[in-house]
Amino acid sequence: MTIGIKRKLTGVAMAAVLSVVHVPAVMAESLSDAMASAYKHSGLLQQNQALLRATDEDVAIARSRLRPVLSYAIQHGWTDPTSLVSNDDYWETSATLTAEILIFNFGRGKMAVEAAKEVVLATRESLVGVEQQILLRAVKAFLDVRSAAENVQLQGNSVRVLTQELRAANDRFEVGEVTQTDVALAQARLAAARSGAASAQGSLAIAREEYKAAIGHMPNGLSTPPALPMTAKTLDAAKAVARERHPDILAAQHNVAAADLAIAISKAAMKPSVVGTARTTWADRSTFPSGTDSVNSSVGVAIRGEIYSGGLRSAEYRKAVAQAEAARAGLYQVRFGVDQGVANAWAQLAIAAASLEATERQIRASRVALRGAREEATLGSRTTLDVLNAEQELLDAEASRIAAQSNQYLAAYSLLSSMGLLTAEHLKLGVVTYDPEAYFNTVQSAPVHRVSPQGKRLDSLLEALGKD
């Protein structure tokens, strides 16, 4: 029963390997295809796009506070002016229409709009950062599946070779050329190879599940990755691009600008506001003895301010100053971290290239050594252990090459990410990218939903986003 289960699991694993590496080129999924699919199907990206649209509305909210407010109130009640006079109580129905508009508040309202815009720009850059995370995860998932599949094949070949070595050791033991020790060594190496093969199959299953989570579907034939992407000629050039393009730096810069505006807003909040008001009230006292209606209207300008608010405004100002200082310190930390990320990715790319070159030489030398060990073993000058060690050296070298190839590609794309260039637009993935301007331009003027022409366009846009 156990043997049957093992055979079934091995068959499933080999089918997975074949589905990854042995598929016609027409059907094979490229690295660009995988990244494009990850972009289109990422729930994390859609979540942050929705958060950006919510932030866009803050601009509309801030702008709406600069516009007139028209409100109404309708009342109906019973009044008894005095209990000493009989029949002087009455029912009254009144309706009041009030219009109020901000005339002047020392620029506080306009600065609030500008601060909201800075937050929108920071959120857009954060969205770019999320896009980079998604695409880098897709690259890693693609490379991990290919590496895992190649390791399964490599370990399977090792099992077949060591099976032949064990058979040969048994044959030589039968004729007295080797001892039982040689046979036991071959058996031990074969058992270790089978353990390695099982581990490789498990790693492939894990890599396939990660691929599904990152890309949106199971891998079904992955083509050889293309040439390494263009990055930068020097480390200093890479850092210069990162300081100019990295979304974390750009987002931090916009956060600093928003924090500076918040200081000015909190300072202006200590000053009065000038507000214009207009009010019309109609009252019906049909049950009043005189039975009269009345209409009262008033127009005026009011200056509103606070004499004492318990230290609230001063605390808000100090808080804004502290938050601005924190934002500047955060910008410094982000710049430092981006520089470090670029340097680390640059070093990893150099390490991977050197490692790949070294493993190629190691493989060539190990193949020569293995051929020599086998020939010398037939002449009796080498032991079975020598042959097994030579085979293990070659296996280790080939496994190191697989890892080095994957690390080189991952380091190259990590360098792109650290420079702020790992985006669908820069990589030309051929997907319809999200346009943050479309929604913002529709709502920034604070349209009245389902009333104004802008509101109708907003409905159409929201419907299209929902369908996508």
CSV table of C-alpha atoms in Angstrom, one decimal:
chain,number,residue,atom,x,y,z
A,1,MET,CA,0.0,0.0,0.0
A,2,THR,CA,2.8,2.4,1.0
A,3,ILE,CA,4.7,1.7,-2.3
A,4,GLY,CA,1.5,2.4,-4.3
A,5,ILE,CA,1.0,5.8,-2.5
A,6,LYS,CA,4.6,6.7,-3.2
A,7,ARG,CA,4.2,5.9,-6.8
A,8,LYS,CA,1.1,8.0,-7.1
A,9,LEU,CA,2.7,10.9,-5.4
A,10,THR,CA,5.8,10.6,-7.6
A,11,GLY,CA,3.5,10.5,-10.7
A,12,VAL,CA,1.7,13.6,-9.6
A,13,ALA,CA,5.0,15.4,-9.0
A,14,MET,CA,6.4,14.4,-12.4
A,15,ALA,CA,3.2,15.5,-14.1
A,16,ALA,CA,3.6,18.9,-12.4
A,17,VAL,CA,7.2,19.0,-13.6
A,18,LEU,CA,6.2,18.2,-17.2
A,19,SER,CA,3.4,20.8,-17.0
A,20,VAL,CA,6.0,23.4,-16.0
A,21,VAL,CA,9.0,22.7,-18.3
A,22,HIS,CA,7.8,20.4,-21.1
A,23,VAL,CA,5.1,22.5,-22.9
A,24,PRO,CA,5.2,23.7,-26.5
A,25,ALA,CA,6.5,27.2,-26.9
A,26,VAL,CA,3.1,28.4,-28.2
A,27,MET,CA,1.4,27.5,-24.9
A,28,ALA,CA,4.2,28.4,-22.6
A,29,GLU,CA,3.7,31.3,-20.2
A,30,SER,CA,6.4,33.9,-20.2
A,31,LEU,CA,7.7,35.9,-17.3
A,32,SER,CA,6.0,39.0,-18.8
A,33,ASP,CA,2.7,37.1,-19.1
A,34,ALA,CA,3.0,36.1,-15.4
A,35,MET,CA,3.6,39.6,-14.3
A,36,ALA,CA,0.7,40.9,-16.4
A,37,SER,CA,-1.6,38.3,-15.0
A,38,ALA,CA,-0.5,39.3,-11.4
A,39,TYR,CA,-1.3,42.9,-12.2
A,40,LYS,CA,-4.7,42.2,-13.5
A,41,HIS,CA,-5.8,39.8,-10.8
A,42,SER,CA,-4.2,41.2,-7.7
A,43,GLY,CA,-6.8,41.8,-5.0
A,44,LEU,CA,-4.2,43.8,-3.1
A,45,LEU,CA,-3.8,46.2,-6.0
A,46,GLN,CA,-7.5,46.6,-6.4
A,47,GLN,CA,-7.8,47.3,-2.6
A,48,ASN,CA,-5.3,50.1,-2.8
A,49,GLN,CA,-6.9,51.5,-5.9
A,50,ALA,CA,-10.1,51.8,-4.0
A,51,LEU,CA,-8.3,53.4,-1.0
A,52,LEU,CA,-6.8,55.9,-3.5
A,53,ARG,CA,-10.3,56.8,-4.7
A,54,ALA,CA,-11.4,57.3,-1.1
A,55,THR,CA,-8.5,59.7,-0.7
A,56,ASP,CA,-9.5,61.5,-3.8
A,57,GLU,CA,-12.8,62.3,-2.2
A,58,ASP,CA,-11.0,64.2,0.6
A,59,VAL,CA,-10.2,66.9,-2.0
A,60,ALA,CA,-13.9,67.1,-2.9
A,61,ILE,CA,-14.8,67.3,0.8
A,62,ALA,CA,-12.3,70.1,1.4
A,63,ARG,CA,-13.5,72.0,-1.6
A,64,SER,CA,-17.1,71.6,-0.6
A,65,ARG,CA,-16.4,73.5,2.6
A,66,LEU,CA,-15.7,76.6,0.5
A,67,ARG,CA,-19.1,76.6,-1.1
A,68,PRO,CA,-22.5,77.8,0.0
A,69,VAL,CA,-24.5,75.6,2.3
A,70,LEU,CA,-28.3,75.7,1.8
A,71,SER,CA,-30.3,74.1,4.5
A,72,TYR,CA,-33.9,73.9,5.7
A,73,ALA,CA,-35.9,73.3,8.8
A,74,ILE,CA,-39.6,72.6,9.2
A,75,GLN,CA,-41.3,72.7,12.6
A,76,HIS,CA,-44.8,72.2,13.9
A,77,GLY,CA,-45.6,72.7,17.6
A,78,TRP,CA,-48.0,74.0,20.3
A,79,THR,CA,-47.3,77.1,22.3
A,80,ASP,CA,-49.0,78.5,25.5
A,81,PRO,CA,-47.5,81.9,26.2
A,82,THR,CA,-49.1,82.1,29.7
A,83,SER,CA,-51.4,80.0,31.7
A,84,LEU,CA,-53.0,83.0,33.3
A,85,VAL,CA,-54.7,84.1,30.1
A,86,SER,CA,-57.2,81.7,28.6
A,87,ASN,CA,-57.4,80.9,24.9
A,88,ASP,CA,-54.0,82.4,24.1
A,89,ASP,CA,-52.4,79.0,23.2
A,90,TYR,CA,-51.9,78.2,19.5
A,91,TRP,CA,-50.3,75.7,17.1
A,92,GLU,CA,-47.6,77.0,14.8
A,93,THR,CA,-46.1,75.6,11.6
A,94,SER,CA,-42.9,77.2,10.4
A,95,ALA,CA,-40.4,76.6,7.6
A,96,THR,CA,-36.9,78.1,7.5
A,97,LEU,CA,-34.5,78.3,4.6
A,98,THR,CA,-31.0,79.2,5.4
A,99,ALA,CA,-28.0,80.0,3.1
A,100,GLU,CA,-24.5,80.3,4.5
A,101,ILE,CA,-21.2,81.0,2.7
A,102,LEU,CA,-17.7,81.3,3.9
A,103,ILE,CA,-16.3,84.7,2.8
A,104,PHE,CA,-12.9,84.8,4.4
A,105,ASN,CA,-11.0,82.6,6.9
A,106,PHE,CA,-7.4,83.6,6.2
A,107,GLY,CA,-6.9,81.0,3.5
A,108,ARG,CA,-7.6,78.0,5.8
A,109,GLY,CA,-10.1,76.4,3.4
A,110,LYS,CA,-7.8,76.7,0.3
A,111,MET,CA,-4.9,75.3,2.2
A,112,ALA,CA,-7.0,72.4,3.3
A,113,VAL,CA,-7.7,71.7,-0.4
A,114,GLU,CA,-4.0,71.8,-1.2
A,115,ALA,CA,-3.1,69.6,1.8
A,116,ALA,CA,-5.7,67.0,0.6
A,117,LYS,CA,-4.1,67.1,-2.9
A,118,GLU,CA,-0.7,66.4,-1.4
A,119,VAL,CA,-2.2,63.4,0.5
A,120,VAL,CA,-3.7,62.2,-2.8
A,121,LEU,CA,-0.3,62.4,-4.5
A,122,ALA,CA,1.3,60.5,-1.6
A,123,THR,CA,-1.3,57.8,-1.9
A,124,ARG,CA,-0.7,57.5,-5.6
A,125,GLU,CA,3.0,56.8,-4.9
A,126,SER,CA,2.0,54.3,-2.3
A,127,LEU,CA,-0.1,52.6,-4.9
A,128,VAL,CA,3.0,52.4,-7.2
A,129,GLY,CA,4.9,50.8,-4.3
A,130,VAL,CA,2.2,48.2,-3.9
A,131,GLU,CA,2.4,47.6,-7.7
A,132,GLN,CA,6.1,47.0,-7.4
A,133,GLN,CA,5.6,44.5,-4.5
A,134,ILE,CA,3.0,42.6,-6.6
A,135,LEU,CA,5.2,42.4,-9.7
A,136,LEU,CA,8.3,41.4,-7.7
A,137,ARG,CA,6.3,38.7,-5.9
A,138,ALA,CA,5.2,37.5,-9.4
A,139,VAL,CA,8.8,37.3,-10.6
A,140,LYS,CA,9.9,35.4,-7.5
A,141,ALA,CA,7.0,33.0,-7.9
A,142,PHE,CA,7.8,32.4,-11.5
A,143,LEU,CA,11.5,31.7,-10.8
A,144,ASP,CA,10.8,29.5,-7.8
A,145,VAL,CA,8.5,27.3,-9.8
A,146,ARG,CA,11.1,26.9,-12.6
A,147,SER,CA,13.9,26.3,-10.1
A,148,ALA,CA,11.8,23.8,-8.1
A,149,ALA,CA,10.9,21.9,-11.3
A,150,GLU,CA,14.5,21.8,-12.4
A,151,ASN,CA,15.5,20.5,-9.0
A,152,VAL,CA,12.9,17.7,-9.2
A,153,GLN,CA,14.4,16.7,-12.6
A,154,LEU,CA,17.9,16.9,-11.2
A,155,GLN,CA,17.0,14.8,-8.1
A,156,GLY,CA,15.2,12.3,-10.3
A,157,ASN,CA,18.2,11.9,-12.5
A,158,SER,CA,20.4,11.4,-9.4
A,159,VAL,CA,18.1,8.7,-8.1
A,160,ARG,CA,18.3,6.9,-11.5
A,161,VAL,CA,22.1,7.2,-11.6
A,162,LEU,CA,22.5,6.0,-8.1
A,163,THR,CA,20.2,3.1,-8.7
A,164,GLN,CA,22.5,2.0,-11.5
A,165,GLU,CA,25.5,2.5,-9.3
A,166,LEU,CA,23.9,0.3,-6.6
A,167,ARG,CA,23.1,-2.4,-9.2
A,168,ALA,CA,26.7,-2.2,-10.5
A,169,ALA,CA,28.0,-2.4,-6.9
A,170,ASN,CA,25.9,-5.5,-6.3
A,171,ASP,CA,27.2,-7.1,-9.5
A,172,ARG,CA,30.8,-6.4,-8.5
A,173,PHE,CA,30.2,-7.7,-5.0
A,174,GLU,CA,28.9,-11.0,-6.4
A,175,VAL,CA,32.2,-11.5,-8.3
A,176,GLY,CA,34.3,-10.4,-5.3
A,177,GLU,CA,35.6,-7.1,-6.7
A,178,VAL,CA,34.2,-4.9,-3.9
A,179,THR,CA,33.1,-5.5,-0.3
A,180,GLN,CA,29.8,-5.2,1.4
A,181,THR,CA,30.9,-1.8,2.6
A,182,ASP,CA,30.8,-0.5,-1.0
A,183,VAL,CA,27.3,-1.9,-1.5
A,184,ALA,CA,26.1,-0.3,1.8
A,185,LEU,CA,27.6,3.1,0.7
A,186,ALA,CA,25.7,2.9,-2.6
A,187,GLN,CA,22.5,2.0,-0.7
A,188,ALA,CA,23.0,4.9,1.7
A,189,ARG,CA,23.5,7.4,-1.1
A,190,LEU,CA,20.5,6.1,-3.0
A,191,ALA,CA,18.3,6.5,0.1
A,192,ALA,CA,19.6,10.1,0.6
A,193,ALA,CA,18.9,10.8,-3.1
A,194,ARG,CA,15.3,9.5,-2.7
A,195,SER,CA,14.9,11.8,0.3
A,196,GLY,CA,16.2,14.7,-1.7
A,197,ALA,CA,13.8,13.8,-4.5
A,198,ALA,CA,10.8,13.8,-2.1
A,199,SER,CA,11.9,17.1,-0.7
A,200,ALA,CA,12.2,18.6,-4.2
A,201,GLN,CA,8.7,17.4,-5.1
A,202,GLY,CA,7.4,19.0,-1.9
A,203,SER,CA,9.2,22.3,-2.7
A,204,LEU,CA,7.6,22.2,-6.2
A,205,ALA,CA,4.1,21.8,-4.8
A,206,ILE,CA,4.7,24.7,-2.4
A,207,ALA,CA,6.1,26.8,-5.2
A,208,ARG,CA,3.1,26.1,-7.4
A,209,GLU,CA,0.7,27.2,-4.7
A,210,GLU,CA,2.6,30.4,-4.2
A,211,TYR,CA,2.5,30.9,-8.0
A,212,LYS,CA,-1.3,30.6,-7.9
A,213,ALA,CA,-1.6,33.1,-5.0
A,214,ALA,CA,0.7,35.6,-6.7
A,215,ILE,CA,-0.3,35.2,-10.4
A,216,GLY,CA,-3.9,34.0,-10.1
A,217,HIS,CA,-3.7,30.5,-11.6
A,218,MET,CA,-1.6,27.4,-11.5
A,219,PRO,CA,1.5,27.4,-13.7
A,220,ASN,CA,0.9,25.6,-17.0
A,221,GLY,CA,4.2,25.6,-18.9
A,222,LEU,CA,6.7,28.3,-18.1
A,223,SER,CA,9.1,29.5,-20.8
A,224,THR,CA,12.7,30.3,-20.3
A,225,PRO,CA,13.1,33.8,-18.8
A,226,PRO,CA,14.2,36.5,-21.3
A,227,ALA,CA,17.4,38.4,-21.1
A,228,LEU,CA,18.1,40.3,-17.9
A,229,PRO,CA,16.3,43.7,-17.8
A,230,MET,CA,18.3,46.9,-18.2
A,231,THR,CA,19.0,48.6,-14.9
A,232,ALA,CA,21.9,51.0,-14.5
A,233,LYS,CA,25.6,51.1,-15.5
A,234,THR,CA,26.9,52.1,-12.1
A,235,LEU,CA,25.8,51.9,-8.5
A,236,ASP,CA,25.8,55.7,-8.3
A,237,ALA,CA,23.6,56.0,-11.4
A,238,ALA,CA,21.2,53.5,-9.9
A,239,LYS,CA,21.0,55.5,-6.6
A,240,ALA,CA,20.4,58.7,-8.6
A,241,VAL,CA,17.4,57.1,-10.4
A,242,ALA,CA,16.0,55.7,-7.2
A,243,ARG,CA,16.2,59.1,-5.4
A,244,GLU,CA,14.2,60.6,-8.3
A,245,ARG,CA,11.8,57.8,-9.1
A,246,HIS,CA,11.3,55.6,-6.0
A,247,PRO,CA,7.6,55.8,-4.9
A,248,ASP,CA,8.5,55.7,-1.2
A,249,ILE,CA,10.6,58.8,-1.5
A,250,LEU,CA,8.0,60.6,-3.6
A,251,ALA,CA,5.3,59.7,-1.1
A,252,ALA,CA,7.4,60.9,1.8
A,253,GLN,CA,8.0,64.2,0.0
A,254,HIS,CA,4.3,64.8,-0.5
A,255,ASN,CA,3.6,63.9,3.2
A,256,VAL,CA,6.1,66.5,4.2
A,257,ALA,CA,4.3,69.1,2.0
A,258,ALA,CA,0.9,68.1,3.5
A,259,ALA,CA,2.4,68.4,7.1
A,260,ASP,CA,3.7,71.9,6.4
A,261,LEU,CA,0.3,72.9,5.1
A,262,ALA,CA,-1.3,71.4,8.3
A,263,ILE,CA,0.9,73.8,10.4
A,264,ALA,CA,-0.4,76.8,8.4
A,265,ILE,CA,-4.0,75.5,8.7
A,266,SER,CA,-3.7,75.1,12.5
A,267,LYS,CA,-2.3,78.6,12.8
A,268,ALA,CA,-5.1,80.1,10.7
A,269,ALA,CA,-7.6,78.2,12.8
A,270,MET,CA,-6.7,80.6,15.7
A,271,LYS,CA,-8.1,83.5,13.6
A,272,PRO,CA,-11.7,84.5,13.0
A,273,SER,CA,-13.9,83.7,10.0
A,274,VAL,CA,-16.2,85.9,8.0
A,275,VAL,CA,-19.4,84.2,7.0
A,276,GLY,CA,-22.3,85.5,5.0
A,277,THR,CA,-25.8,84.4,5.9
A,278,ALA,CA,-29.3,84.7,4.5
A,279,ARG,CA,-32.4,83.3,6.1
A,280,THR,CA,-36.2,83.3,5.3
A,281,THR,CA,-38.7,82.0,7.8
A,282,TRP,CA,-42.4,81.4,7.2
A,283,ALA,CA,-44.8,80.8,10.1
A,284,ASP,CA,-48.5,79.9,10.1
A,285,ARG,CA,-50.4,80.6,13.3
A,286,SER,CA,-53.8,79.7,11.9
A,287,THR,CA,-55.1,78.8,15.4
A,288,PHE,CA,-53.8,82.0,17.0
A,289,PRO,CA,-56.7,84.4,17.8
A,290,SER,CA,-55.4,86.8,15.1
A,291,GLY,CA,-55.0,83.9,12.7
A,292,THR,CA,-52.0,85.5,10.9
A,293,ASP,CA,-49.2,84.2,8.7
A,294,SER,CA,-45.7,85.8,8.8
A,295,VAL,CA,-42.7,85.8,6.6
A,296,ASN,CA,-39.4,87.1,8.0
A,297,SER,CA,-36.2,87.4,5.9
A,298,SER,CA,-32.7,88.5,7.0
A,299,VAL,CA,-29.3,88.9,5.3
A,300,GLY,CA,-26.1,89.6,7.1
A,301,VAL,CA,-22.4,89.1,7.6
A,302,ALA,CA,-21.0,87.5,10.8
A,303,ILE,CA,-17.5,87.4,12.2
A,304,ARG,CA,-17.0,84.2,14.1
A,305,GLY,CA,-14.1,83.4,16.3
A,306,GLU,CA,-13.0,81.8,19.6
A,307,ILE,CA,-12.0,83.8,22.7
A,308,TYR,CA,-11.0,80.8,24.7
A,309,SER,CA,-11.2,77.1,23.8
A,310,GLY,CA,-9.3,75.5,26.7
A,311,GLY,CA,-6.0,75.5,24.8
A,312,LEU,CA,-7.4,73.4,21.9
A,313,ARG,CA,-6.0,75.5,19.1
A,314,SER,CA,-2.6,75.8,20.6
A,315,ALA,CA,-2.4,72.1,21.1
A,316,GLU,CA,-3.4,71.5,17.5
A,317,TYR,CA,-0.7,73.8,16.3
A,318,ARG,CA,2.0,72.1,18.4
A,319,LYS,CA,0.8,68.7,17.2
A,320,ALA,CA,1.0,69.9,13.6
A,321,VAL,CA,4.6,71.1,14.1
A,322,ALA,CA,5.6,67.8,15.7
A,323,GLN,CA,4.0,65.8,12.9
A,324,ALA,CA,5.9,67.9,10.3
A,325,GLU,CA,9.1,67.2,12.1
A,326,ALA,CA,8.3,63.5,12.1
A,327,ALA,CA,7.5,63.6,8.4
A,328,ARG,CA,10.8,65.2,7.6
A,329,ALA,CA,12.6,62.6,9.7
A,330,GLY,CA,10.6,60.0,7.9
A,331,LEU,CA,11.7,61.3,4.6
A,332,TYR,CA,15.4,61.1,5.7
A,333,GLN,CA,14.9,57.5,6.8
A,334,VAL,CA,13.2,56.6,3.6
A,335,ARG,CA,16.0,58.1,1.5
A,336,PHE,CA,18.6,56.2,3.6
A,337,GLY,CA,16.6,53.0,3.3
A,338,VAL,CA,16.2,53.4,-0.5
A,339,ASP,CA,20.0,54.0,-0.9
A,340,GLN,CA,20.6,50.9,1.2
A,341,GLY,CA,18.1,48.8,-0.9
A,342,VAL,CA,19.8,49.8,-4.1
A,343,ALA,CA,23.2,49.0,-2.8
A,344,ASN,CA,22.0,45.6,-1.5
A,345,ALA,CA,20.3,44.7,-4.8
A,346,TRP,CA,23.4,45.8,-6.7
A,347,ALA,CA,25.6,43.6,-4.5
A,348,GLN,CA,23.2,40.7,-4.8
A,349,LEU,CA,23.3,41.0,-8.6
A,350,ALA,CA,27.1,41.0,-8.6
A,351,ILE,CA,27.2,38.0,-6.2
A,352,ALA,CA,24.7,36.1,-8.4
A,353,ALA,CA,26.7,36.7,-11.5
A,354,ALA,CA,29.9,35.6,-9.9
A,355,SER,CA,28.3,32.6,-8.4
A,356,LEU,CA,26.8,31.6,-11.7
A,357,GLU,CA,30.2,31.8,-13.4
A,358,ALA,CA,31.8,29.8,-10.7
A,359,THR,CA,29.2,27.1,-10.8
A,360,GLU,CA,29.6,26.7,-14.5
A,361,ARG,CA,33.3,26.1,-14.0
A,362,GLN,CA,32.5,23.8,-11.1
A,363,ILE,CA,30.1,21.7,-13.3
A,364,ARG,CA,32.7,21.4,-16.1
A,365,ALA,CA,35.4,20.3,-13.7
A,366,SER,CA,33.0,17.9,-11.8
A,367,ARG,CA,32.0,16.2,-15.0
A,368,VAL,CA,35.6,15.6,-15.9
A,369,ALA,CA,36.3,14.3,-12.4
A,370,LEU,CA,33.3,12.0,-12.5
A,371,ARG,CA,34.4,10.5,-15.8
A,372,GLY,CA,37.9,9.9,-14.5
A,373,ALA,CA,36.6,8.4,-11.2
A,374,ARG,CA,34.4,5.9,-13.1
A,375,GLU,CA,37.2,4.9,-15.4
A,376,GLU,CA,39.7,4.6,-12.6
A,377,ALA,CA,37.2,2.6,-10.6
A,378,THR,CA,36.9,0.0,-13.4
A,379,LEU,CA,40.7,-0.3,-13.2
A,380,GLY,CA,40.6,-0.8,-9.4
A,381,SER,CA,42.4,2.5,-8.5
A,382,ARG,CA,39.3,4.2,-7.2
A,383,THR,CA,36.7,3.0,-4.8
A,384,THR,CA,32.9,3.1,-5.0
A,385,LEU,CA,33.0,5.9,-2.4
A,386,ASP,CA,35.2,8.0,-4.7
A,387,VAL,CA,32.7,7.6,-7.5
A,388,LEU,CA,29.8,8.4,-5.3
A,389,ASN,CA,31.6,11.5,-4.0
A,390,ALA,CA,32.3,12.6,-7.5
A,391,GLU,CA,28.6,12.2,-8.4
A,392,GLN,CA,27.6,14.2,-5.4
A,393,GLU,CA,29.9,17.0,-6.3
A,394,LEU,CA,28.4,17.2,-9.7
A,395,LEU,CA,24.9,17.1,-8.3
A,396,ASP,CA,25.7,19.9,-5.8
A,397,ALA,CA,27.2,22.0,-8.6
A,398,GLU,CA,24.2,21.6,-10.8
A,399,ALA,CA,21.9,22.5,-7.9
A,400,SER,CA,24.0,25.5,-7.2
A,401,ARG,CA,23.7,26.6,-10.8
A,402,ILE,CA,19.9,26.4,-10.7
A,403,ALA,CA,19.9,28.6,-7.5
A,404,ALA,CA,22.4,31.0,-9.0
A,405,GLN,CA,20.4,31.5,-12.2
A,406,SER,CA,17.2,32.2,-10.2
A,407,ASN,CA,19.1,34.5,-7.8
A,408,GLN,CA,20.5,36.5,-10.7
A,409,TYR,CA,17.1,37.2,-12.3
A,410,LEU,CA,15.6,38.0,-8.9
A,411,ALA,CA,18.4,40.3,-8.0
A,412,ALA,CA,18.0,42.1,-11.4
A,413,TYR,CA,14.3,42.7,-10.8
A,414,SER,CA,14.9,43.6,-7.2
A,415,LEU,CA,17.3,46.3,-8.4
A,416,LEU,CA,14.6,47.6,-10.7
A,417,SER,CA,12.2,47.7,-7.8
A,418,SER,CA,14.7,49.5,-5.5
A,419,MET,CA,15.1,52.1,-8.3
A,420,GLY,CA,11.4,52.5,-8.6
A,421,LEU,CA,11.2,51.1,-12.1
A,422,LEU,CA,9.4,47.8,-11.5
A,423,THR,CA,6.1,48.9,-12.9
A,424,ALA,CA,3.8,47.6,-15.6
A,425,GLU,CA,4.3,50.8,-17.6
A,426,HIS,CA,8.1,50.7,-17.5
A,427,LEU,CA,8.3,47.0,-18.3
A,428,LYS,CA,5.8,47.4,-21.1
A,429,LEU,CA,3.7,44.5,-20.0
A,430,GLY,CA,0.9,45.3,-22.4
A,431,VAL,CA,-1.9,45.6,-19.8
A,432,VAL,CA,-4.4,48.4,-19.3
A,433,THR,CA,-2.9,50.2,-16.3
A,434,TYR,CA,-5.0,52.0,-13.7
A,435,ASP,CA,-5.3,55.7,-14.4
A,436,PRO,CA,-5.5,57.6,-11.1
A,437,GLU,CA,-6.3,60.8,-12.9
A,438,ALA,CA,-9.6,59.6,-14.3
A,439,TYR,CA,-11.4,59.3,-11.0
A,440,PHE,CA,-9.7,62.3,-9.4
A,441,ASN,CA,-10.6,64.6,-12.3
A,442,THR,CA,-14.2,63.5,-12.1
A,443,VAL,CA,-14.7,64.1,-8.3
A,444,GLN,CA,-12.2,66.9,-7.4
A,445,SER,CA,-14.8,69.6,-8.2
A,446,ALA,CA,-17.2,67.9,-5.7
A,447,PRO,CA,-20.0,67.1,-8.1
A,448,VAL,CA,-23.5,66.5,-6.7
A,449,HIS,CA,-24.1,62.8,-7.1
A,450,ARG,CA,-27.0,61.9,-9.6
A,451,VAL,CA,-27.7,65.6,-10.2
A,452,SER,CA,-25.0,67.4,-12.0
A,453,PRO,CA,-23.4,66.3,-15.3
A,454,GLN,CA,-20.2,65.6,-13.4
A,455,GLY,CA,-22.2,63.3,-11.2
A,456,LYS,CA,-23.5,61.4,-14.2
A,457,ARG,CA,-20.0,60.9,-15.5
A,458,LEU,CA,-19.0,59.7,-12.0
A,459,ASP,CA,-21.8,57.1,-12.1
A,460,SER,CA,-20.5,55.9,-15.5
A,461,LEU,CA,-16.9,55.7,-14.2
A,462,LEU,CA,-17.9,53.8,-11.0
A,463,GLU,CA,-20.0,51.4,-13.1
A,464,ALA,CA,-17.0,50.8,-15.4
A,465,LEU,CA,-14.7,50.3,-12.4
A,466,GLY,CA,-17.1,47.8,-11.0
A,467,LYS,CA,-17.3,45.8,-14.2
A,468,ASP,CA,-13.5,45.7,-14.5
